[in-house]
Amino acid sequence: MTRILDAAKRADLFFKNQSPIHEAMRRLNKTLGEMEIPFAVAGAMAANAHGHRRTTADVDILIRQEDLDRFKAAFIGRGWTDIFEGSKNFRDAVVDVKIVAWIVDQFPGDGLEKPVAFPAPETVAETGEDGVPVISLKTLIELKIASGMTAVHRPRDLDDVIQLIKVNKLSKDFGSQLNPYVADKFAELWAAAQVVEEY
């Protein structure tokens, strides 16, 4: 029972934007902003910003490798720690939250080359809550579909797209603006999003 209550308390803080995950995102925005490093929040926190409310345990960010290296050189050991030596990911040691880095020009899902790659953050960022840059809905959907199509262990990415279609009331025509590599899959997920469940 205690574990259930603890989980409910964590979820409550999350949906009030008062969780350690939100604090880590704000701390990162302040630090990278002061360093004039372009980045954008991605993953589940971006999905939340675009209306698909769900909890998560970490913060995904889109960033260039050279900018990540510069940040780490300045701040690892000063409120931030590496996950392990040589890892691209790191942890906010103040609030104990993992930060997952999506590196510009690398590829989502299986990591293999494909027509959809992680774009430069400043080309896809929108200003979210508290001034935190968040990737656009179009970009989030493209990356999540490409990930879900090529990484069988990540079915949540495809479900996130279904939920984003529902909450944003996207039309089937939204797929015409996506990279052709993911357009057919978007149409399939759009159809799935139209199913009305009866309880």
Steps between C-alpha positions, in 0.01 A plus 500: 500500500786737582649450153167582337467818707858600417435447129180706521686780679773502232237510225319785674821704520575421136164620371533817709837561328669477843688172458878448507475441123358850449764647730777326304357637176492854640854471641627374166326782314665757728846346471497444124342841448780668692750311283308604185469135400202424275294200607139385508309270733383186320349162588227462761540852637443638150196274467367654822560848363294405194207376706568128555519495878699206635769455761862428426817446702748703292548798270596453134679787326604568142855642491816510288787276606746789524258696719442199724878463534533867592226475762654187652848653510359789701246329726566131557583482870320829564141392551503260206660155462569263211293180492831327435829614350452565129120497517311762301235499774541662840316565826385806687660414835300766687158346429624153389349498149654341190549716190496312168681673213371471143803599291446712187554302176473165677198275442198403714395145584763245405763771445557394139502746211155587371323796332399641841783630720514715811484860370674813626302616806468864397327395174218310677466661842193679633485686830324292762400555861750697712676601177640149449559417130302195384512326162204562271209256478591411140859418596396303808263287293760437228765394751267282705367319192852444364602365841200272538536369143861390549526411871259220591574555869350852479127448425423788739624742233224391262238515773618853584431598139148353518434700817648818346272457198200467730572786738597741221211384276741463208352436158622223273644775279752584774703209360563689176742734679701216651811336356381241242690234696241519779192618307344154443550407864338827605193409292484162677531661842246767406250224416570336836438832674148515353390180676255579779522255789182402675526408867 
